[in-house]
N, CA and C atoms as an extended XYZ file, in Angstrom:
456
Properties=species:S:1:pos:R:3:atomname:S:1:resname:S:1:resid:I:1 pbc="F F F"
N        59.459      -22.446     -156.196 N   UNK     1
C        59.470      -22.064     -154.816 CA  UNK     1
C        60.665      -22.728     -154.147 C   UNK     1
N        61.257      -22.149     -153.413 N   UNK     2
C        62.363      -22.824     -153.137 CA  UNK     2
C        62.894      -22.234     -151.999 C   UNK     2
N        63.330      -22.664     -150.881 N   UNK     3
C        63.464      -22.746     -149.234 CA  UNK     3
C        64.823      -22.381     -148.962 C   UNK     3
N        65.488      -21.233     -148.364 N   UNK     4
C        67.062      -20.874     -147.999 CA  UNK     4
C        66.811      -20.886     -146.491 C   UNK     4
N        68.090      -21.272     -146.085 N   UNK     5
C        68.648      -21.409     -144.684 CA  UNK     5
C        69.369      -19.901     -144.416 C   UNK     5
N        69.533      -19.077     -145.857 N   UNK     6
C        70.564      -18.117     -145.172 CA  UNK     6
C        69.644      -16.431     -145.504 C   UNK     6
N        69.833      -15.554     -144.455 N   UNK     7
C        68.822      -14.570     -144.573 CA  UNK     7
C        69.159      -13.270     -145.076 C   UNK     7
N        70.558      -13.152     -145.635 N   UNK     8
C        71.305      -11.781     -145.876 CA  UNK     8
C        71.438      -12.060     -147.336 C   UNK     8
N        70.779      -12.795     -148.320 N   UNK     9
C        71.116      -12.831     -149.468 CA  UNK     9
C        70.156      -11.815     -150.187 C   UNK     9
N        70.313      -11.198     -150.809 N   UNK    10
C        69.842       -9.986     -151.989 CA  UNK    10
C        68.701       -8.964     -150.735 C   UNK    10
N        69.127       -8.865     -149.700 N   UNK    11
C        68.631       -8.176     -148.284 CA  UNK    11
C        68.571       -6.594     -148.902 C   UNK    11
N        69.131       -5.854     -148.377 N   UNK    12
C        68.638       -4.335     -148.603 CA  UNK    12
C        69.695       -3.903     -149.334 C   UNK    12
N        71.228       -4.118     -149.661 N   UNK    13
C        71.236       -3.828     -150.968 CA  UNK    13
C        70.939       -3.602     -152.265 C   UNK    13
N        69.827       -4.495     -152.648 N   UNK    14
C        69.443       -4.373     -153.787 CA  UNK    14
C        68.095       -3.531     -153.653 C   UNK    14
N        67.486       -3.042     -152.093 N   UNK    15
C        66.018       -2.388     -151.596 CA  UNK    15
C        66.226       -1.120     -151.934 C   UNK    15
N        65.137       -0.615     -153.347 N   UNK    16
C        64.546        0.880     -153.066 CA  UNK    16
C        64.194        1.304     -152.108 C   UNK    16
N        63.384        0.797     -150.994 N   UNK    17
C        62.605        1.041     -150.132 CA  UNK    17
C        62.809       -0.029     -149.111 C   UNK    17
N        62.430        0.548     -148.242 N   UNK    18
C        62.712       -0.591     -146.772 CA  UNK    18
C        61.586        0.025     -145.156 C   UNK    18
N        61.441       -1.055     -144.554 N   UNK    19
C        60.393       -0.274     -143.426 CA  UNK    19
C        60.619       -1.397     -142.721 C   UNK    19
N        60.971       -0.850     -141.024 N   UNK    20
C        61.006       -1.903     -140.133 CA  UNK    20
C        60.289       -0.857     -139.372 C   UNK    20
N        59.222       -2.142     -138.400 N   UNK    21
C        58.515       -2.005     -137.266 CA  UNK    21
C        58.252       -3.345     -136.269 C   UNK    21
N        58.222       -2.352     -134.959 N   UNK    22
C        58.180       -3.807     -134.430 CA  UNK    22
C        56.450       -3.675     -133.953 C   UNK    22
N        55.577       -4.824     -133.537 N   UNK    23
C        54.054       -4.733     -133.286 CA  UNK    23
C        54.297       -5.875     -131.801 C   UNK    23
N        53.141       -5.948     -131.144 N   UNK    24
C        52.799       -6.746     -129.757 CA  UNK    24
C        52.475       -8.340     -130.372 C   UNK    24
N        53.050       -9.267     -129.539 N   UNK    25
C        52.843      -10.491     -129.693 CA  UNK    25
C        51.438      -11.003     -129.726 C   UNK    25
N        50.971      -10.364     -130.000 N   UNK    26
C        49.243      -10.470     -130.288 CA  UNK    26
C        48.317      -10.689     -131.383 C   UNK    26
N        47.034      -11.262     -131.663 N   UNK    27
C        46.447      -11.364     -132.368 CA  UNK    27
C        46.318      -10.218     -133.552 C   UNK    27
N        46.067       -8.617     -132.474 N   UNK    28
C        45.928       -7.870     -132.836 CA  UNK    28
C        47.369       -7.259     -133.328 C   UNK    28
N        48.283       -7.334     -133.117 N   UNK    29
C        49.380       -7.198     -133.842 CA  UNK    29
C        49.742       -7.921     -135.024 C   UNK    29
N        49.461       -8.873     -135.142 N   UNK    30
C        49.642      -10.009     -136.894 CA  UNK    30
C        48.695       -8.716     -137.388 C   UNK    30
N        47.132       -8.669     -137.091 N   UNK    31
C        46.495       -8.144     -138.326 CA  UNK    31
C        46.934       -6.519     -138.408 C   UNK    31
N        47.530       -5.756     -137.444 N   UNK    32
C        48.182       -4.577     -137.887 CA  UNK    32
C        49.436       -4.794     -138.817 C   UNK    32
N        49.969       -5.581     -138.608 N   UNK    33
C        51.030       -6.475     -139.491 CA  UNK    33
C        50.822       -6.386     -140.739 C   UNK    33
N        49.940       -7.207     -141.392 N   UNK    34
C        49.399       -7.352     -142.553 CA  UNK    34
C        49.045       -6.377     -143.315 C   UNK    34
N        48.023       -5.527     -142.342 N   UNK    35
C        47.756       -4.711     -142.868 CA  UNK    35
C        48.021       -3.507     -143.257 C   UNK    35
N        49.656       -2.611     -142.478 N   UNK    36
C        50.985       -1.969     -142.732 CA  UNK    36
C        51.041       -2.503     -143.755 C   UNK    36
N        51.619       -4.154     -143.875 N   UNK    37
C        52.609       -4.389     -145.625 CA  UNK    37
C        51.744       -4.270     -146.687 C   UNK    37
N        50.374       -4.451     -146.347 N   UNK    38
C        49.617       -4.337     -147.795 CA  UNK    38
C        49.750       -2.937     -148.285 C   UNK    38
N        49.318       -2.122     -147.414 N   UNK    39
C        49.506       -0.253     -147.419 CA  UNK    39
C        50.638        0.072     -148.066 C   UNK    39
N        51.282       -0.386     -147.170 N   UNK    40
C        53.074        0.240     -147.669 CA  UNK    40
C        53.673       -0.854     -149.491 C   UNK    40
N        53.017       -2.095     -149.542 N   UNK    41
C        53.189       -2.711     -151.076 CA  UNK    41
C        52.443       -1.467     -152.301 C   UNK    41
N        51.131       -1.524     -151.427 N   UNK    42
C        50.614       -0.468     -152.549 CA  UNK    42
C        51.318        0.922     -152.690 C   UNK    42
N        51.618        1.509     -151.560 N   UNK    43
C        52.188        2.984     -151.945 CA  UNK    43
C        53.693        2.503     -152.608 C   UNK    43
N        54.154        1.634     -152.630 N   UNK    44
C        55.300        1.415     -153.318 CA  UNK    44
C        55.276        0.900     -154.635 C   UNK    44
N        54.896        0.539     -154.780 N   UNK    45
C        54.524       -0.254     -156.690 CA  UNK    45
C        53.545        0.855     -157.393 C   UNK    45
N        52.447        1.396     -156.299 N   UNK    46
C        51.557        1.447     -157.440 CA  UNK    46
C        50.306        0.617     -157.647 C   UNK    46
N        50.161       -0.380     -157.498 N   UNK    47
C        49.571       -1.578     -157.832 CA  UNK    47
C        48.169       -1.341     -156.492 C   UNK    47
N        47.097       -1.679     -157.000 N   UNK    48
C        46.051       -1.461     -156.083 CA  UNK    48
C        46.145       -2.431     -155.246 C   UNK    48
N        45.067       -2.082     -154.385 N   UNK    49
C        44.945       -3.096     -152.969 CA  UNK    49
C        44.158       -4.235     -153.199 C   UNK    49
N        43.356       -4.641     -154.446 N   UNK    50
C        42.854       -5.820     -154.393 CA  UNK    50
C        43.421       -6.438     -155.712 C   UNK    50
N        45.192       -6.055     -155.822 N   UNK    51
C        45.905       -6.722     -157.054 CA  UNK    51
C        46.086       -7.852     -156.722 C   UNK    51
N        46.671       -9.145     -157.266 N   UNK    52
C        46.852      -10.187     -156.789 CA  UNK    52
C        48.203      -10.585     -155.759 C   UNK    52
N        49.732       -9.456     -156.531 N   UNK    53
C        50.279       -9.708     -155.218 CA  UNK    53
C        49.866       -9.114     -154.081 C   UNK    53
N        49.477       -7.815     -154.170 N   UNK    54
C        49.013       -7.243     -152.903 CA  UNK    54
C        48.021       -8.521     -151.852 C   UNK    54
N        47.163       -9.035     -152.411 N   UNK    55
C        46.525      -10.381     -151.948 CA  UNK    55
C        47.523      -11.425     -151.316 C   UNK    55
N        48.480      -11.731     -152.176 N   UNK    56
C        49.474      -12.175     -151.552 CA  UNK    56
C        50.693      -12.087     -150.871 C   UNK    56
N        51.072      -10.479     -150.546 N   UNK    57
C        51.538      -10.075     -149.937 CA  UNK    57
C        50.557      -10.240     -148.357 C   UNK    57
N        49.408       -9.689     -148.106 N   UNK    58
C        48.481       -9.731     -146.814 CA  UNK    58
C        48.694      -11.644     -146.332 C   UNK    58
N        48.318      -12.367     -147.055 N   UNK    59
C        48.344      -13.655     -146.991 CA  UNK    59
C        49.739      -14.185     -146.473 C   UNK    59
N        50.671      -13.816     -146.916 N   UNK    60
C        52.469      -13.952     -146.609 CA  UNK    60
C        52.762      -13.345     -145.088 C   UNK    60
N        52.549      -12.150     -144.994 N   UNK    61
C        52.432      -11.692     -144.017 CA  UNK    61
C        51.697      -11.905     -142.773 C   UNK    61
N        50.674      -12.385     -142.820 N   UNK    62
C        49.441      -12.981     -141.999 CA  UNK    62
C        50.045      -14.186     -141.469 C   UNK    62
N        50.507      -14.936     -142.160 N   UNK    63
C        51.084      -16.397     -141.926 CA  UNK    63
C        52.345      -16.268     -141.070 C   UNK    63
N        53.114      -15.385     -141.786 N   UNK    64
C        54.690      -15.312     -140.903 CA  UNK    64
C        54.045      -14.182     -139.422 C   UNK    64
N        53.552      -13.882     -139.474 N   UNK    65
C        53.104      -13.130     -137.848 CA  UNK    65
C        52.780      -13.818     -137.369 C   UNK    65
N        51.482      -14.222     -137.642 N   UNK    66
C        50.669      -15.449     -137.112 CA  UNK    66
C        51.634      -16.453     -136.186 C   UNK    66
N        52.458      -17.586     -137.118 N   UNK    67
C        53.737      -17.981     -136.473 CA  UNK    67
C        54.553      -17.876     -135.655 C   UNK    67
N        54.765      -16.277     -135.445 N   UNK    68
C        55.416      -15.802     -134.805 CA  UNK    68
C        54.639      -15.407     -133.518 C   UNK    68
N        54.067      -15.507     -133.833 N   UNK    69
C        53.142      -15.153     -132.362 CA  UNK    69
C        53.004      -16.320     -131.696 C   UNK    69
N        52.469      -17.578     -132.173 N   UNK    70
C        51.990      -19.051     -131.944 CA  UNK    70
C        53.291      -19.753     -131.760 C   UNK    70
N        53.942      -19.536     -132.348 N   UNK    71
C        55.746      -20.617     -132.215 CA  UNK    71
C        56.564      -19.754     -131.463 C   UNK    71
N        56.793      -18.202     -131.917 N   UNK    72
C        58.539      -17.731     -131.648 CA  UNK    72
C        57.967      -16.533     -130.492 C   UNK    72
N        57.128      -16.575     -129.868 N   UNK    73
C        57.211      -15.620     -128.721 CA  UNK    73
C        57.190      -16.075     -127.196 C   UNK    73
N        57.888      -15.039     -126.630 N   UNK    74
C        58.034      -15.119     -125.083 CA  UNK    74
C        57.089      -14.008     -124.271 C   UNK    74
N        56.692      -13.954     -123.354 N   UNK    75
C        55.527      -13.021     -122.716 CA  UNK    75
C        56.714      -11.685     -122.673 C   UNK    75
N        55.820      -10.992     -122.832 N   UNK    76
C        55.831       -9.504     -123.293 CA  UNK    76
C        57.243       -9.104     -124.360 C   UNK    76
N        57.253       -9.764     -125.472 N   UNK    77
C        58.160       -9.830     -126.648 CA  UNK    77
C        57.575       -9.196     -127.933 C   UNK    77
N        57.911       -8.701     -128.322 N   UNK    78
C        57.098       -7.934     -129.697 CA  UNK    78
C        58.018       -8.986     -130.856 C   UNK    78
N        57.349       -8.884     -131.834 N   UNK    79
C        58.182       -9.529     -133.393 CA  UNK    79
C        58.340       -8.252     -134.249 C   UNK    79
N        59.150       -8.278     -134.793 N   UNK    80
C        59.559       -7.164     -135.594 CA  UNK    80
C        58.938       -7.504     -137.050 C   UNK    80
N        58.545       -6.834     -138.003 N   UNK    81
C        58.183       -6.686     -139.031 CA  UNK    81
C        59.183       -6.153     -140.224 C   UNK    81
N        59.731       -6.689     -140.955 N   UNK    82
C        60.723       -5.835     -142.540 CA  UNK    82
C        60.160       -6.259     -144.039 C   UNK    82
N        60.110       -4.875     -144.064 N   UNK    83
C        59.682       -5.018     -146.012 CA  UNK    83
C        60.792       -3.992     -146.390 C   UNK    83
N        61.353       -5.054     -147.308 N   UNK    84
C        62.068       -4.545     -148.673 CA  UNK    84
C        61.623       -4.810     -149.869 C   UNK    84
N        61.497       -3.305     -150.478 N   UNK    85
C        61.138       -3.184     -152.032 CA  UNK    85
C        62.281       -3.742     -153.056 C   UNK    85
N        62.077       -5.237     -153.242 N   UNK    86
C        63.527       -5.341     -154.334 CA  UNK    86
C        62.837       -4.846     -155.811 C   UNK    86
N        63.781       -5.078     -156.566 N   UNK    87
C        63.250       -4.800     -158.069 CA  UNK    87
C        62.476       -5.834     -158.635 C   UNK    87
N        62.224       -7.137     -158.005 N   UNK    88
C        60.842       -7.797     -158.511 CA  UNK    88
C        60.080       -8.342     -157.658 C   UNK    88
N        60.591       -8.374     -156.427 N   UNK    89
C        59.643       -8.575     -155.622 CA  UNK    89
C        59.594       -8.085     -154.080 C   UNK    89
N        58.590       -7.909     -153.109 N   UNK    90
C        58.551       -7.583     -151.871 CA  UNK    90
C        59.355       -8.541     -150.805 C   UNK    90
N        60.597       -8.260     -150.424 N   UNK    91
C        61.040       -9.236     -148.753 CA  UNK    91
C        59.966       -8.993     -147.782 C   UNK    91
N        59.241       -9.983     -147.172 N   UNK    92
C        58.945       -9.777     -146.077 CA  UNK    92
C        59.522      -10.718     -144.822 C   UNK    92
N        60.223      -10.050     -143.625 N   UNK    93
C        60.790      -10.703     -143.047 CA  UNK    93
C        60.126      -10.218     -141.998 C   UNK    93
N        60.009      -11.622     -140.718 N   UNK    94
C        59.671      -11.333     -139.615 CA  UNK    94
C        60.546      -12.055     -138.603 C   UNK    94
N        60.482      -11.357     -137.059 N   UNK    95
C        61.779      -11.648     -136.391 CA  UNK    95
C        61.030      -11.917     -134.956 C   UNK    95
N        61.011      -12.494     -134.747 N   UNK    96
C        60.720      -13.506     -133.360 CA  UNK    96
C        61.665      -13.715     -132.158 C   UNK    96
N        61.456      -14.095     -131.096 N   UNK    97
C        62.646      -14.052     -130.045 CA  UNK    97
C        62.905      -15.949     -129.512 C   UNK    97
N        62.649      -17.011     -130.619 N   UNK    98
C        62.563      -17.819     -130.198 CA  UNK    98
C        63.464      -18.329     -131.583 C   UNK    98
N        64.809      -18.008     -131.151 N   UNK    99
C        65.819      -18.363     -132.481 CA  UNK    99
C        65.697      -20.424     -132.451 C   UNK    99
N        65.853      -21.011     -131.226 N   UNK   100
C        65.447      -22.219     -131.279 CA  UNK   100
C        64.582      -23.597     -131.735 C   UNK   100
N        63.388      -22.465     -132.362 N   UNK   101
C        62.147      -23.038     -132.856 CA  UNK   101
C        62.508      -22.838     -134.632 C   UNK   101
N        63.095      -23.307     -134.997 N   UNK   102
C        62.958      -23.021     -136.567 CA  UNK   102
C        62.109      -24.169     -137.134 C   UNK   102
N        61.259      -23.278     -138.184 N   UNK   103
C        60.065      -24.445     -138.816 CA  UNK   103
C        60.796      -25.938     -139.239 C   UNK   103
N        59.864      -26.393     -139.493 N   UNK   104
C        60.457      -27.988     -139.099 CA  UNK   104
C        59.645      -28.106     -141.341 C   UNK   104
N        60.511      -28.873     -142.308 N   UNK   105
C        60.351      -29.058     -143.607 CA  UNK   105
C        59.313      -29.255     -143.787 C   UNK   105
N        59.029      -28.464     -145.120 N   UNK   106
C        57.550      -27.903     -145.260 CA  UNK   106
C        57.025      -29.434     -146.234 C   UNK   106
N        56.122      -30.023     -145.790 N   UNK   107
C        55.547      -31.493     -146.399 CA  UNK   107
C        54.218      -31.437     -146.010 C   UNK   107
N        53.557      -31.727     -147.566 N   UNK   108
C        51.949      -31.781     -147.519 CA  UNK   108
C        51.425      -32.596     -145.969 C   UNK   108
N        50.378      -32.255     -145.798 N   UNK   109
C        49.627      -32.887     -144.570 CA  UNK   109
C        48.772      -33.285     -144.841 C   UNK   109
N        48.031      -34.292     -144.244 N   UNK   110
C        46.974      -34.959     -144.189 CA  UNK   110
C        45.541      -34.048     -144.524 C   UNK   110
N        44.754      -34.617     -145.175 N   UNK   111
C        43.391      -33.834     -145.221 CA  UNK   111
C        42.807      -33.586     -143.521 C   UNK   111
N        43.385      -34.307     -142.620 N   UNK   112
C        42.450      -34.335     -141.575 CA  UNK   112
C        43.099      -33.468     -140.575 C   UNK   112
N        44.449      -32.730     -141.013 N   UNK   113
C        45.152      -32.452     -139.947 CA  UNK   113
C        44.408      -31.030     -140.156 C   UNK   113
N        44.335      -30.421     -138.571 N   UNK   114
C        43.642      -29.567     -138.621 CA  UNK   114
C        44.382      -27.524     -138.471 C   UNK   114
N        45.879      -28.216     -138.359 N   UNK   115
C        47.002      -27.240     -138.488 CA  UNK   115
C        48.535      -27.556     -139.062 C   UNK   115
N        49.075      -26.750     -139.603 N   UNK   116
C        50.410      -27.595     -139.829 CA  UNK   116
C        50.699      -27.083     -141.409 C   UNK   116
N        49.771      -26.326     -142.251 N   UNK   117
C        49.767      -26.278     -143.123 CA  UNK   117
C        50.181      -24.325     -143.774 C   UNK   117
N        50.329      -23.687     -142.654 N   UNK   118
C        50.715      -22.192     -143.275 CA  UNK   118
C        51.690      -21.644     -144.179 C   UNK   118
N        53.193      -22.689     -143.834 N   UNK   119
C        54.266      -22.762     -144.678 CA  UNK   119
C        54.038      -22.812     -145.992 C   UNK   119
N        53.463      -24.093     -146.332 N   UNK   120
C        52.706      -24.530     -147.762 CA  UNK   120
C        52.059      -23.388     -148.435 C   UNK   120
N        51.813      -22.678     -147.975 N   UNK   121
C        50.680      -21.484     -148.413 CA  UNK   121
C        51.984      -20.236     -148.595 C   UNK   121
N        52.755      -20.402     -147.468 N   UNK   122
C        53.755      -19.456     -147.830 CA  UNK   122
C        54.927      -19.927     -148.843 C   UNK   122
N        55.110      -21.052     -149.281 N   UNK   123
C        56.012      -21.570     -150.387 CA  UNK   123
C        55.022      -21.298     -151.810 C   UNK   123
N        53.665      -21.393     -151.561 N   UNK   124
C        52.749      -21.379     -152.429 CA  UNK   124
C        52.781      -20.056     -153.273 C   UNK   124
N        52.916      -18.831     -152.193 N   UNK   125
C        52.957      -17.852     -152.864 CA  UNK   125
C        54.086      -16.822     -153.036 C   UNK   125
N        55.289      -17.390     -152.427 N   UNK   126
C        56.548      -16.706     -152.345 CA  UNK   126
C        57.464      -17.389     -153.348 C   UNK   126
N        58.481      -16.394     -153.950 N   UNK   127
C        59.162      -17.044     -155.236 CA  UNK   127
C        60.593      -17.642     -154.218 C   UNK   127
N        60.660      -17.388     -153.002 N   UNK   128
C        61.966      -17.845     -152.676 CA  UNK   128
C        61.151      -17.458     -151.009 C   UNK   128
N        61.827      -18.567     -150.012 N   UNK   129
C        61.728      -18.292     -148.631 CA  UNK   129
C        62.937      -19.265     -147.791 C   UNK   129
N        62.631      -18.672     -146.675 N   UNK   130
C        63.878      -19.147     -145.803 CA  UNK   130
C        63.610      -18.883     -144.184 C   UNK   130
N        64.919      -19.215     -143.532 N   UNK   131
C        64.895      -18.366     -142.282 CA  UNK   131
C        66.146      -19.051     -141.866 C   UNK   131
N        66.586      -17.979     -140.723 N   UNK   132
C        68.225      -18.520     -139.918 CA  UNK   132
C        68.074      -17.651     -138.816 C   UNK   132
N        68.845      -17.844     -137.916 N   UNK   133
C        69.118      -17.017     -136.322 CA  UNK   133
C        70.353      -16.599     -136.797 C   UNK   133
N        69.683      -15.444     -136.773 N   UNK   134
C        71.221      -13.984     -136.849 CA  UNK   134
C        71.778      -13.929     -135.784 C   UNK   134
N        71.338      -13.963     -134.378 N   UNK   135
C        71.714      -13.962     -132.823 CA  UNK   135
C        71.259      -14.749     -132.283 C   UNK   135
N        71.673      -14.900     -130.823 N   UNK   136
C        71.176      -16.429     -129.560 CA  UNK   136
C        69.992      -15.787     -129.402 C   UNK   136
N        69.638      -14.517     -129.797 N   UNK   137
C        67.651      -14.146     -129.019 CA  UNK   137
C        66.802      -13.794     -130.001 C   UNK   137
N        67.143      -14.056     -131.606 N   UNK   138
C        65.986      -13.833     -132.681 CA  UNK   138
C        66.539      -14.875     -133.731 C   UNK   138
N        65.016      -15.194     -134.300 N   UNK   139
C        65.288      -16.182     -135.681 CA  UNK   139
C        64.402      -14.821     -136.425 C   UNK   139
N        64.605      -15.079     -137.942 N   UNK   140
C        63.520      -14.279     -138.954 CA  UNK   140
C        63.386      -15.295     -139.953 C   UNK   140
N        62.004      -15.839     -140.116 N   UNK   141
C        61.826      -16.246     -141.153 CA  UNK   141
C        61.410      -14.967     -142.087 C   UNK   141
N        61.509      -15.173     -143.834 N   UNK   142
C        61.810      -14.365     -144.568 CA  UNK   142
C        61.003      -14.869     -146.102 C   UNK   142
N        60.510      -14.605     -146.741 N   UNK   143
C        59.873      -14.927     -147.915 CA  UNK   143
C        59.617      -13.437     -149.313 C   UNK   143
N        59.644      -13.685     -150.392 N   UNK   144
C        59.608      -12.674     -151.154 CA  UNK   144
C        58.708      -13.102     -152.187 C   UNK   144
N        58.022      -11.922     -152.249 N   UNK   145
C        56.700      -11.976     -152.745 CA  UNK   145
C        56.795      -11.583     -153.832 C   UNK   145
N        56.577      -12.003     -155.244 N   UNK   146
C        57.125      -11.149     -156.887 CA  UNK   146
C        55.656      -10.046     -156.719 C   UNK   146
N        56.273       -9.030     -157.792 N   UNK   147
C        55.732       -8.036     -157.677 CA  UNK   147
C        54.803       -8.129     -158.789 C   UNK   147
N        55.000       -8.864     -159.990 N   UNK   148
C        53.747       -9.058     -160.957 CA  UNK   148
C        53.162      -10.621     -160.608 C   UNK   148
N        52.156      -11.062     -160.873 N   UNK   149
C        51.569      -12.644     -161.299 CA  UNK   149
C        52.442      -13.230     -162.593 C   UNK   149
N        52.267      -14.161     -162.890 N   UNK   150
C        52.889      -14.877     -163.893 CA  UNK   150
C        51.738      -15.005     -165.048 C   UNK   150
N        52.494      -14.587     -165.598 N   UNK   151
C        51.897      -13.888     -167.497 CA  UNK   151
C        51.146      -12.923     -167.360 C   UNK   151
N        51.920      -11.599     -166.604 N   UNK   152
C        51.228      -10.236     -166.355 CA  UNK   152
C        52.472       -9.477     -166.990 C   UNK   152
C-alpha cells in the first residue's frame, strides 16, 4: 500500500472506461456515491456485487465521500465522484472544494480513539492512494482498488 502526493499518474490514459458525477454534500450523497461505483465496478468487470473487490470498492468509496463531506465541504458544494477502469484495478477519485485540508499521515490510532481511522481502511484496501490540489478551489483524494484479491 503505498501513499502518492501526485494525482495524474496512470489517470485516464491507461482507462477503458471512465464516469464522472458530481452528488450533494450530504449523507445521502456518500451512500448514492458508493452505491453508483459498486453498480458501475460490476457492469464493468463482470464480477458480481458481493465479490470481494466489489466489497471493497463500496468500502473505498464510502470512506473517500464520507471525508469529503465531513473535512472538504463548503455549504451548498457538491464533491465530484471519478471511476476509472484501469487494466488491474478501479481509480476512485473524489474531489472536494476544500483544496487546504489535505489528510494529515495515515498512523495507527489508539484503541480508544473514537475517529481518525478511515484512511487506514483505505490504505488497507487500495493497492496505491494519494491526493494533491489540481486548483486554489478542489483537492481529490484518489485510491485504486485491484480488480482481483490476491491468489485469485
Amino acid at each position: 500500500m503505498t501513499q502518492h502526493r501526485i494525482t495524474d499518474e496512470t489517470r485516464s490514459d491507461a482507462a477503458t472506461h471512465h464516469l464522472t458525477l458530481r452528488f450533494s454534500s450530504t449523507r445521502r450523497g456518500a451512500r448514492l456515491a458508493r452505491q453508483l461505483a459498486v453498480q458501475q465496478f460490476t457492469e464493468w468487470t463482470g464480477l458480481p456485487y458481493d465479490s470481494d473487490p466489489a466489497q471493497s470498492v463500496a468500502l473505498v468509496t464510502a470512506e473517500l465521500a464520507s471525508n469529503a463531506i465531513r473535512h472538504g465541504s463548503l455549504p451548498g458544494r457538491d464533491f465530484r465522484l471519478t471511476l476509472l477502469h484501469l487494466p488491474r484495478a478501479l481509480r476512485i477519485e473524489v474531489t472536494d472544494t476544500r483544496p487546504e485540508r489535505l489528510p494529515t499521515p495515515v498512523t495507527p490510532q489508539s484503541a480508544d480513539e473514537t475517529s481518525g481511522r478511515g484512511l487506514l481502511l483505505v490504505q488497507a484496501y487500495a493497492d496505491r492512494w494519494g491526493c494533491g490540489a489540481r486548483d486554489a478551489y478542489t483537492k481529490t483524494i484518489w485510491a485504486e482498488v485491484p480488480l482481483h484479491t490476491t491468489g485469485s
